[in-house]
Short mmCIF file of C-alpha atoms and ligand atoms in Angstrom, two decimals:
data_model
loop_
_atom_site.label_atom_id
_atom_site.label_comp_id
_atom_site.label_asym_id
_atom_site.label_seq_id
_atom_site.Cartn_x
_atom_site.Cartn_y
_atom_site.Cartn_z
CA MET L 1 -21.45 6.06 -86.61
CA ALA L 2 -19.32 5.23 -83.63
CA LEU L 3 -19.20 7.11 -80.35
CA ARG L 4 -16.77 9.97 -80.75
CA PHE L 5 -15.42 12.88 -78.74
CA PHE L 6 -13.55 16.06 -79.42
CA ASN L 7 -10.07 15.49 -78.01
CA THR L 8 -8.39 18.68 -76.80
CA LEU L 9 -5.02 16.99 -77.32
CA SER L 10 -5.50 16.45 -81.07
CA GLN L 11 -8.05 19.25 -81.57
CA GLN L 12 -10.07 16.70 -83.55
CA VAL L 13 -13.21 14.68 -83.15
CA GLU L 14 -12.02 11.09 -82.69
CA ASP L 15 -13.71 7.70 -82.49
CA PHE L 16 -13.72 6.51 -78.92
CA SER L 17 -12.24 3.25 -77.72
CA THR L 18 -10.80 2.00 -74.47
CA GLN L 19 -7.49 0.25 -73.95
CA ASP L 20 -9.06 -3.03 -72.85
CA GLY L 21 -12.20 -2.75 -74.98
CA LYS L 22 -14.48 -2.64 -71.96
CA THR L 23 -13.65 -0.45 -68.98
CA VAL L 24 -13.24 3.32 -69.25
CA ARG L 25 -10.44 4.51 -67.01
CA MET L 26 -11.53 8.05 -66.34
CA TYR L 27 -10.16 10.79 -64.15
CA THR L 28 -11.90 14.08 -63.49
CA CYS L 29 -10.60 16.99 -61.45
CA GLY L 30 -12.90 17.40 -58.49
CA PRO L 31 -13.67 20.36 -56.27
CA THR L 32 -11.28 22.38 -54.18
CA VAL L 33 -13.12 22.29 -50.89
CA TYR L 34 -12.51 25.81 -49.61
CA HIS L 35 -16.00 27.11 -50.35
CA TYR L 36 -19.31 26.01 -51.88
CA VAL L 37 -18.87 25.14 -55.55
CA HIS L 38 -20.49 27.58 -58.00
CA ILE L 39 -22.78 26.76 -60.89
CA GLY L 40 -19.89 27.03 -63.36
CA ASN L 41 -18.19 24.13 -61.56
CA LEU L 42 -21.51 22.31 -61.45
CA ARG L 43 -21.88 22.63 -65.19
CA THR L 44 -18.63 20.70 -65.59
CA PHE L 45 -19.66 18.05 -63.05
CA THR L 46 -23.07 17.67 -64.71
CA PHE L 47 -21.39 17.20 -68.09
CA GLN L 48 -19.25 14.46 -66.52
CA ASP L 49 -22.37 12.81 -65.12
CA LEU L 50 -23.93 12.67 -68.58
CA LEU L 51 -20.65 11.38 -69.97
CA ARG L 52 -20.68 8.55 -67.41
CA ARG L 53 -24.26 7.64 -68.19
CA TRP L 54 -23.76 7.69 -71.94
CA LEU L 55 -20.61 5.57 -71.76
CA ARG L 56 -22.53 3.05 -69.68
CA TYR L 57 -25.45 3.12 -72.11
CA ARG L 58 -22.94 2.30 -74.84
CA GLY L 59 -21.90 -0.82 -72.97
CA TYR L 60 -18.76 0.33 -71.20
CA ALA L 61 -17.91 -0.37 -67.60
CA LEU L 62 -16.71 2.63 -65.62
CA ASN L 63 -13.71 3.14 -63.44
CA HIS L 64 -13.96 6.82 -62.64
CA VAL L 65 -11.77 8.55 -60.10
CA MET L 66 -12.40 12.08 -58.86
CA ASN L 67 -10.12 13.91 -56.48
CA ILE L 68 -11.06 16.17 -53.62
CA THR L 69 -8.46 18.91 -53.35
CA ASP L 70 -8.26 19.40 -49.61
CA VAL L 71 -4.86 21.05 -49.34
CA GLU L 72 -4.10 24.15 -51.40
CA ASP L 73 -3.25 27.85 -51.03
CA LYS L 74 -6.78 29.18 -50.58
CA ILE L 75 -7.76 26.41 -48.17
CA ILE L 76 -4.74 26.99 -45.97
CA ARG L 77 -5.25 30.73 -45.93
CA SER L 78 -8.94 30.45 -45.01
CA ALA L 79 -8.44 27.71 -42.43
CA MET L 80 -5.66 29.66 -40.71
CA GLN L 81 -7.73 32.85 -40.71
CA GLN L 82 -10.52 30.99 -38.95
CA GLY L 83 -8.12 29.22 -36.59
CA LYS L 84 -9.25 25.80 -37.78
CA GLU L 85 -7.46 22.57 -38.47
CA LEU L 86 -7.32 21.75 -42.18
CA ARG L 87 -9.67 18.77 -41.98
CA GLU L 88 -12.10 20.61 -39.74
CA TYR L 89 -12.29 23.37 -42.34
CA THR L 90 -12.48 21.23 -45.49
CA SER L 91 -14.94 18.61 -44.22
CA VAL L 92 -17.73 21.21 -44.15
CA TYR L 93 -17.29 21.98 -47.83
CA GLU L 94 -16.66 18.41 -48.84
CA THR L 95 -19.98 17.41 -47.28
CA ALA L 96 -21.65 20.41 -48.92
CA PHE L 97 -20.26 19.39 -52.30
CA LEU L 98 -21.63 15.86 -51.95
CA GLU L 99 -25.03 17.24 -50.92
CA ASP L 100 -25.08 19.54 -53.95
CA ALA L 101 -24.06 16.64 -56.19
CA ASP L 102 -26.90 14.51 -54.80
CA LYS L 103 -29.42 17.29 -55.33
CA LEU L 104 -28.32 17.54 -58.97
CA ARG L 105 -28.51 13.72 -59.25
CA LEU L 106 -24.84 13.40 -60.12
CA GLU L 107 -23.73 9.81 -59.86
CA ARG L 108 -20.84 9.23 -57.49
CA PRO L 109 -17.59 8.28 -59.23
CA GLU L 110 -16.31 4.80 -58.44
CA ARG L 111 -13.70 6.45 -56.24
CA LEU L 112 -13.48 9.84 -54.53
CA VAL L 113 -9.97 10.42 -53.25
CA ARG L 114 -8.56 13.09 -50.97
CA ALA L 115 -5.19 14.69 -51.67
CA THR L 116 -4.18 14.70 -48.00
CA GLU L 117 -4.46 10.91 -47.91
CA HIS L 118 -1.85 10.47 -50.66
CA ILE L 119 1.09 12.55 -49.46
CA PRO L 120 3.61 9.63 -49.34
CA GLU L 121 2.75 8.69 -52.94
CA MET L 122 3.25 12.30 -53.99
CA LEU L 123 6.64 12.46 -52.32
CA ASP L 124 7.53 9.23 -54.05
CA ALA L 125 6.58 10.72 -57.44
CA ILE L 126 8.61 13.87 -56.74
CA GLN L 127 11.63 11.69 -55.96
CA LYS L 128 11.18 9.88 -59.26
CA LEU L 129 11.09 13.23 -61.05
CA GLU L 130 14.20 14.26 -59.16
CA ALA L 131 15.98 11.07 -60.22
CA GLY L 132 15.04 11.82 -63.84
CA GLY L 133 16.54 15.31 -63.63
CA TYR L 134 13.23 17.16 -63.86
CA THR L 135 13.46 19.06 -60.59
CA TYR L 136 15.52 21.62 -58.75
CA LEU L 137 15.52 22.93 -55.26
CA SER L 138 15.16 26.60 -54.53
CA GLU L 139 14.74 28.20 -51.11
CA GLY L 140 13.64 24.92 -49.64
CA SER L 141 10.92 24.17 -52.22
CA VAL L 142 11.08 21.71 -55.11
CA TYR L 143 10.23 22.91 -58.62
CA TYR L 144 9.55 21.17 -61.93
CA ARG L 145 11.93 22.36 -64.66
CA ILE L 146 9.69 22.55 -67.72
CA ALA L 147 12.62 23.17 -70.08
CA GLN L 148 13.49 19.52 -69.35
CA PHE L 149 10.22 18.34 -70.93
CA PRO L 150 10.30 19.31 -74.62
CA LYS L 151 6.65 18.40 -75.19
CA TYR L 152 5.52 20.99 -72.65
CA GLY L 153 2.59 22.92 -74.10
CA LYS L 154 1.22 20.13 -76.31
CA LEU L 155 -2.24 20.18 -74.71
CA ALA L 156 -2.78 23.93 -74.37
CA ARG L 157 -1.00 24.65 -77.68
CA LEU L 158 0.45 27.80 -76.28
CA ASP L 159 3.55 29.44 -77.65
CA PHE L 160 6.26 29.26 -75.07
CA GLY L 161 8.85 31.03 -77.20
CA GLY L 162 9.24 33.86 -74.74
CA MET L 163 9.50 31.53 -71.78
CA LYS L 164 12.17 32.46 -69.30
CA SER L 165 14.13 29.46 -68.18
CA GLY L 166 14.35 29.25 -64.43
CA ALA L 167 11.49 31.66 -63.77
CA ARG L 168 9.35 29.91 -61.26
CA VAL L 169 6.04 30.15 -59.53
CA ASP L 170 5.05 28.68 -56.21
CA VAL L 171 1.35 29.42 -56.16
CA ASP L 172 -1.06 26.70 -57.22
CA GLU L 173 -2.82 28.77 -59.86
CA TYR L 174 -1.39 31.38 -62.19
CA ASP L 175 -2.22 33.34 -65.28
CA LYS L 176 -2.71 31.94 -68.74
CA ASP L 177 0.14 32.28 -71.26
CA ASP L 178 2.65 32.42 -68.49
CA ALA L 179 4.58 29.18 -68.55
CA ARG L 180 6.86 28.89 -65.60
CA ASP L 181 8.46 26.20 -63.57
CA PHE L 182 5.87 25.14 -61.06
CA VAL L 183 6.14 23.96 -57.51
CA LEU L 184 6.00 20.28 -56.62
CA TRP L 185 6.76 20.54 -52.91
CA LYS L 186 6.33 23.75 -51.03
CA GLN L 187 8.41 24.51 -48.01
CA ARG L 188 6.38 25.22 -44.88
CA LYS L 189 5.91 28.85 -43.97
CA ASP L 190 5.07 30.05 -40.47
CA GLY L 191 2.41 28.00 -38.81
CA GLU L 192 1.12 26.33 -41.99
CA PRO L 193 -0.06 22.74 -41.85
CA ALA L 194 2.77 20.57 -43.17
CA TRP L 195 3.97 17.02 -43.70
CA GLU L 196 7.49 15.75 -43.04
CA GLY L 197 9.41 14.34 -45.97
CA PRO L 198 12.82 14.08 -47.62
CA TYR L 199 12.62 17.75 -48.62
CA GLY L 200 11.76 18.93 -45.13
CA ALA L 201 8.40 19.97 -43.72
CA GLY L 202 6.05 21.18 -46.43
CA ARG L 203 3.14 20.27 -48.62
CA PRO L 204 2.55 19.18 -52.20
CA GLY L 205 1.66 21.55 -55.05
CA TRP L 206 -1.81 21.21 -56.54
CA HIS L 207 -0.74 19.67 -59.86
CA ILE L 208 1.17 16.69 -58.49
CA GLU L 209 -1.84 15.41 -56.56
CA CYS L 210 -3.86 14.73 -59.71
CA SER L 211 -1.01 12.96 -61.54
CA VAL L 212 -0.36 10.73 -58.55
CA MET L 213 -3.93 9.80 -57.68
CA ALA L 214 -4.91 9.26 -61.30
CA MET L 215 -2.04 6.84 -61.94
CA LYS L 216 -2.36 5.10 -58.58
CA TYR L 217 -5.94 4.00 -59.24
CA LEU L 218 -6.14 3.94 -63.03
CA GLY L 219 -2.69 2.94 -64.26
CA GLU L 220 -0.09 4.88 -66.21
CA THR L 221 -2.38 5.65 -69.15
CA LEU L 222 -5.95 6.84 -68.70
CA ASP L 223 -8.65 6.58 -71.33
CA ILE L 224 -10.31 9.89 -70.48
CA HIS L 225 -9.23 12.87 -68.45
CA ALA L 226 -11.91 15.54 -68.16
CA GLY L 227 -12.36 18.89 -66.49
CA GLY L 228 -13.36 22.49 -66.99
CA ILE L 229 -11.69 24.36 -69.85
CA ASP L 230 -9.93 26.70 -67.44
CA LEU L 231 -7.93 23.72 -66.16
CA THR L 232 -6.33 23.03 -69.55
CA PHE L 233 -3.49 25.37 -68.71
CA PRO L 234 -1.58 25.23 -66.52
CA HIS L 235 -3.12 22.42 -64.48
CA HIS L 236 -3.58 19.71 -67.10
CA GLU L 237 -0.46 20.69 -68.99
CA ASN L 238 1.46 20.25 -65.75
CA GLU L 239 -0.22 16.92 -65.04
CA ILE L 240 1.03 15.70 -68.42
CA ALA L 241 4.56 17.04 -67.79
CA GLN L 242 4.75 15.26 -64.43
CA SER L 243 3.14 11.97 -65.37
CA GLU L 244 4.87 11.47 -68.72
CA ALA L 245 8.26 12.41 -67.26
CA ILE L 246 7.81 9.58 -64.76
CA THR L 247 6.37 6.88 -67.04
CA HIS L 248 7.51 7.90 -70.56
CA LYS L 249 4.01 6.84 -71.62
CA GLN L 250 1.03 8.84 -72.79
CA PHE L 251 -0.81 10.04 -69.68
CA SER L 252 -4.34 10.26 -71.12
CA ARG L 253 -5.63 9.23 -74.54
CA TYR L 254 -8.61 11.61 -74.59
CA TRP L 255 -8.88 15.02 -72.96
CA LEU L 256 -12.41 16.41 -72.67
CA HIS L 257 -13.04 19.96 -71.52
CA ALA L 258 -16.33 21.66 -70.67
CA GLU L 259 -16.69 25.31 -71.67
CA HIS L 260 -17.42 28.20 -69.37
CA LEU L 261 -20.76 29.12 -67.99
CA MET L 262 -21.83 32.75 -68.39
CA VAL L 263 -24.58 34.40 -66.35
CA GLU L 264 -26.95 36.69 -68.26
CA GLY L 265 -24.28 37.03 -70.95
CA GLN L 266 -21.49 38.02 -68.58
CA LYS L 267 -18.61 36.25 -66.98
CA MET L 268 -19.68 35.12 -63.55
CA SER L 269 -17.88 37.04 -60.85
CA LYS L 270 -18.45 38.08 -57.28
CA SER L 271 -17.82 41.74 -58.14
CA LEU L 272 -20.62 41.76 -60.75
CA GLY L 273 -23.02 40.26 -58.23
CA ASN L 274 -23.86 37.40 -60.60
CA PHE L 275 -21.99 34.66 -58.78
CA TYR L 276 -24.24 31.77 -57.77
CA THR L 277 -23.87 28.56 -55.86
CA LEU L 278 -26.54 25.88 -56.06
CA ARG L 279 -27.64 26.93 -52.57
CA ASP L 280 -28.23 30.52 -53.73
CA LEU L 281 -30.56 29.31 -56.48
CA LEU L 282 -32.44 26.87 -54.24
CA GLU L 283 -32.98 29.67 -51.72
CA GLN L 284 -34.58 31.68 -54.51
CA GLY L 285 -37.03 28.83 -54.95
CA TRP L 286 -35.59 27.15 -58.06
CA GLN L 287 -35.79 23.39 -58.19
CA PRO L 288 -32.60 21.34 -58.60
CA ASP L 289 -34.11 19.25 -61.43
CA THR L 290 -34.79 22.45 -63.42
CA ILE L 291 -31.21 23.57 -62.82
CA ARG L 292 -29.88 20.16 -63.88
CA PHE L 293 -31.98 20.34 -67.02
CA LEU L 294 -30.64 23.79 -67.89
CA LEU L 295 -27.03 22.73 -67.25
CA THR L 296 -27.41 19.76 -69.60
CA SER L 297 -29.35 21.58 -72.30
CA SER L 298 -26.37 22.99 -74.23
CA HIS L 299 -23.54 21.09 -75.79
CA TYR L 300 -20.71 20.97 -73.25
CA ARG L 301 -18.22 22.56 -75.67
CA THR L 302 -20.29 25.70 -76.16
CA LYS L 303 -20.46 28.49 -73.63
CA LEU L 304 -23.62 28.10 -71.61
CA ASN L 305 -25.50 31.33 -70.99
CA PHE L 306 -27.26 30.80 -67.69
CA THR L 307 -30.27 33.13 -67.41
CA PHE L 308 -33.34 33.25 -65.23
CA ASP L 309 -35.51 33.37 -68.36
CA GLY L 310 -33.72 30.20 -69.40
CA LEU L 311 -34.55 28.58 -66.07
CA ARG L 312 -38.21 29.51 -66.44
CA ALA L 313 -38.26 28.12 -69.99
CA GLN L 314 -36.57 24.94 -68.81
CA SER L 315 -39.10 24.53 -66.05
CA THR L 316 -41.91 24.78 -68.65
CA SER L 317 -40.18 22.25 -70.93
CA LEU L 318 -39.82 19.85 -68.05
CA GLU L 319 -43.48 20.27 -67.21
CA ARG L 320 -44.35 19.39 -70.81
CA LEU L 321 -42.33 16.17 -70.60
CA ARG L 322 -43.87 15.20 -67.26
CA ASN L 323 -47.37 15.90 -68.50
CA PHE L 324 -46.73 13.68 -71.49
CA LYS L 325 -45.51 10.92 -69.18
CA LEU L 326 -48.59 11.33 -66.99
CA ARG L 327 -50.85 11.03 -70.01
CA LEU L 328 -49.05 7.85 -71.05
CA GLU L 329 -49.54 6.42 -67.59
CA THR L 330 -53.18 7.36 -67.10
CA ASP L 331 -55.02 8.00 -70.38
CA LYS L 332 -57.48 5.37 -71.50
CA LEU L 333 -56.55 4.49 -75.06
CA ALA L 334 -58.38 2.70 -77.86
CA ALA L 335 -57.25 -0.83 -78.64
CA GLY L 336 -54.92 -1.57 -81.54
CA ALA L 337 -51.50 -0.45 -82.67
CA ASN L 338 -50.52 2.47 -84.87
CA GLU L 339 -47.36 1.20 -86.55
CA ALA L 340 -46.41 4.59 -87.95
CA LEU L 341 -46.32 6.03 -84.44
CA ASN L 342 -44.16 3.20 -83.13
CA ALA L 343 -41.78 3.78 -86.02
CA ARG L 344 -41.80 7.47 -85.11
CA ALA L 345 -40.66 6.62 -81.54
CA GLU L 346 -37.87 4.40 -82.87
CA ALA L 347 -36.67 7.04 -85.32
CA ALA L 348 -36.66 9.64 -82.54
CA TRP L 349 -34.58 7.36 -80.36
CA SER L 350 -32.10 6.77 -83.21
CA ALA L 351 -31.78 10.53 -83.62
CA PHE L 352 -31.20 10.84 -79.86
CA GLU L 353 -28.45 8.20 -79.99
CA ALA L 354 -26.82 9.77 -83.03
CA ALA L 355 -26.66 13.17 -81.33
CA MET L 356 -25.25 11.77 -78.10
CA ASP L 357 -22.67 9.69 -79.99
CA ASP L 358 -21.62 12.88 -81.73
CA ASP L 359 -19.45 14.26 -78.92
CA LEU L 360 -22.36 14.23 -76.47
CA ASN L 361 -24.49 16.71 -78.36
CA THR L 362 -27.17 17.08 -75.70
CA ALA L 363 -28.87 19.99 -77.47
CA GLY L 364 -29.44 17.83 -80.56
CA ALA L 365 -30.61 14.89 -78.44
CA LEU L 366 -33.16 17.05 -76.62
CA GLY L 367 -34.36 18.40 -79.94
CA ALA L 368 -35.22 14.84 -80.99
CA VAL L 369 -37.08 14.27 -77.72
CA PHE L 370 -39.23 17.38 -77.96
CA GLU L 371 -40.13 16.79 -81.60
CA TYR L 372 -41.28 13.30 -80.76
CA VAL L 373 -43.28 14.44 -77.74
CA ARG L 374 -44.98 17.13 -79.81
CA ASP L 375 -45.99 14.57 -82.47
CA ALA L 376 -47.15 12.04 -79.89
CA ASN L 377 -49.23 14.65 -78.04
CA THR L 378 -50.88 15.64 -81.31
CA ALA L 379 -51.66 11.98 -81.97
CA LEU L 380 -53.06 11.58 -78.44
CA ASP L 381 -55.33 14.59 -78.92
CA ALA L 382 -56.53 13.20 -82.25
CA GLY L 383 -57.20 9.75 -80.79
CA GLU L 384 -54.61 8.22 -83.14
CA PHE L 385 -52.31 7.21 -80.33
CA VAL L 386 -53.60 3.81 -79.23
CA GLU L 387 -52.91 1.11 -76.67
CA GLY L 388 -50.23 -0.51 -78.82
CA ASN L 389 -48.21 2.72 -78.76
CA ARG L 390 -48.13 3.13 -75.00
CA ALA L 391 -45.28 0.76 -74.14
CA GLY L 392 -42.95 2.10 -76.84
CA ALA L 393 -43.51 5.68 -75.75
CA LEU L 394 -42.94 4.86 -72.08
CA GLU L 395 -39.77 2.99 -72.97
CA PHE L 396 -38.58 6.00 -74.94
CA LEU L 397 -39.06 8.23 -71.91
CA ALA L 398 -37.39 5.72 -69.57
CA LYS L 399 -34.32 5.51 -71.80
CA PHE L 400 -34.17 9.29 -72.09
CA ASP L 401 -34.46 9.65 -68.34
CA SER L 402 -31.75 7.09 -67.61
CA ILE L 403 -29.39 9.68 -69.14
CA PHE L 404 -30.91 13.08 -68.31
CA ASP L 405 -32.58 12.05 -65.06
CA VAL L 406 -35.05 14.91 -64.79
CA LEU L 407 -38.53 13.37 -64.97
CA ARG L 408 -38.70 12.24 -61.35
CA PRO L 409 -40.02 15.19 -59.30
CA VAL L 410 -37.89 16.43 -56.44
CA GLU L 411 -38.72 14.83 -53.11
CA ARG L 412 -39.70 17.64 -50.80
CA GLU L 413 -38.93 17.65 -47.15
CA GLY L 414 -42.02 16.66 -45.20
CA GLY L 415 -43.59 15.72 -48.53
CA LEU L 416 -45.94 12.82 -49.18
CA SER L 417 -45.04 9.54 -50.80
CA ASP L 418 -46.85 8.44 -53.96
CA ALA L 419 -48.86 5.89 -51.94
CA GLU L 420 -49.87 8.50 -49.36
CA ILE L 421 -51.00 10.87 -52.11
CA GLN L 422 -52.99 8.14 -53.85
CA ALA L 423 -54.72 7.20 -50.58
CA LEU L 424 -55.76 10.83 -50.04
CA VAL L 425 -56.95 11.15 -53.63
CA ASP L 426 -59.06 7.99 -53.24
CA GLU L 427 -60.46 9.26 -49.97
CA ARG L 428 -61.37 12.56 -51.62
CA VAL L 429 -63.18 10.80 -54.46
CA ALA L 430 -65.15 8.78 -51.89
CA ALA L 431 -65.92 11.92 -49.84
CA LYS L 432 -67.26 13.69 -52.91
CA LYS L 433 -69.44 10.74 -53.79
CA ALA L 434 -70.81 10.77 -50.24
CA LYS L 435 -71.39 14.52 -50.65
CA ASN L 436 -69.00 15.20 -47.79
CA PHE L 437 -67.70 18.38 -49.42
CA GLY L 438 -66.03 19.64 -46.25
CA ARG L 439 -63.66 16.68 -46.18
CA SER L 440 -63.18 16.81 -49.93
CA ASP L 441 -62.07 20.46 -49.78
CA GLU L 442 -59.87 19.74 -46.78
CA ILE L 443 -58.00 17.06 -48.72
CA ARG L 444 -57.64 19.26 -51.79
CA ASN L 445 -56.10 22.02 -49.64
CA LEU L 446 -53.80 19.62 -47.83
CA LEU L 447 -52.53 18.22 -51.13
CA ALA L 448 -52.05 21.72 -52.55
CA GLU L 449 -49.96 22.61 -49.50
CA LYS L 450 -47.77 19.60 -50.19
CA GLY L 451 -47.30 20.64 -53.80
CA VAL L 452 -49.75 18.14 -55.33
CA ILE L 453 -52.10 19.29 -58.07
CA LEU L 454 -55.38 17.49 -58.78
CA GLU L 455 -56.94 17.29 -62.20
CA ASP L 456 -60.44 16.14 -62.96
CA THR L 457 -60.31 14.30 -66.29
CA ARG L 458 -62.64 12.12 -68.30
CA GLU L 459 -60.72 9.18 -66.92
CA GLY L 460 -61.22 10.29 -63.35
CA MET L 461 -59.09 12.07 -60.79
CA ARG L 462 -55.44 12.48 -61.72
CA TRP L 463 -52.68 14.01 -59.62
CA LYS L 464 -49.21 15.31 -60.18
CA ARG L 465 -46.53 17.03 -58.23
CA LYS L 466 -45.91 20.70 -58.82
ZN1 LIG H 1 -6.63 17.92 -61.48
#
């Protein structure tokens, strides 16, 4: 079966293809840098990371653009309250976002683009919309007249029967089910940061920035546009209205949306006290690889219930995978090859591929991994797993980890490199042999402090990171 995705636009699972048969032109809505991103946002970004990796595994080249929204209502309000210049305020959170992304091992898109660096292009697009009769001016701001675009609502599939023509909204975000003409260029109010342009001093609305930056770098028609489900309406609907009014071409062929993240079964909100950023969880002592593993463990189109029990369980599952890898790397095995076990590894990988091809069903793919690991561990215990099975099993894990990227332990600050650990382990073995137990204990304690666990096995001293 071919690679296929659920397309929000058609509400169907569709076979995937690109326009040129090779490169995926992909746009994803990036963070609004007015605060640290929360784990709900990070779920969406982690889904996009897996999407990138799976598309590449399937032989596609990637041209992925992500925007940084660095001008917007909340940003301006917060920056002005703190008496800061816009860039001074946003750069802190932009840097923080990139640090969080690195901690979660999210690949960088081919291009990260800032809204404030594309104001002339946005003004140009607004003028094109004006020339096409899609805009009107009111109290110094420019609005998009959605009644002029009959296909409005095709993505969100909302009923706009009760829509009031001419009712307009000039905030960047508004409530669901409330279709109104939205602002393209906002007239400057007292003291706000602003850009000069044909409509007077002001700034762009949030929606126009994504249309403009997507088409500037990816062309008039994208292959994939992705984002969180809450962006479907109005943001993505408005992106379509703007872009297609300018080009008269389909804006994006596939629309992929990640579902919400719940915390302990409830909607995450500051008032419920269950609102978490990555930093909050790291401060509580959770490891970013465990968090990544939890965020990728459910299918992206199901609501993810983020719980601390779930994190603990995920940490145990990860430990099981790493222990299996360690056994594969260090166990002494009998000679020969067990063909049935090699076939088992291949079948497990086929099941993994089939699940991922099926709209990125990560839960199904992980199921295939854990079943295989259980069987292989049983075979190792029984002595049926032999030398000829080692390479296939290691390759299986390497392929898995090129997508999920969780097996590598987190580098700790002030931690030891693998070579440094090995040198200490060797020294400890030598100290024990020489009956220098003082030194041997000293090394064990030092390693424990650095999060390294020693295991005495039949095959000698083995170590792993906690
Ligand atoms: Zn966007």
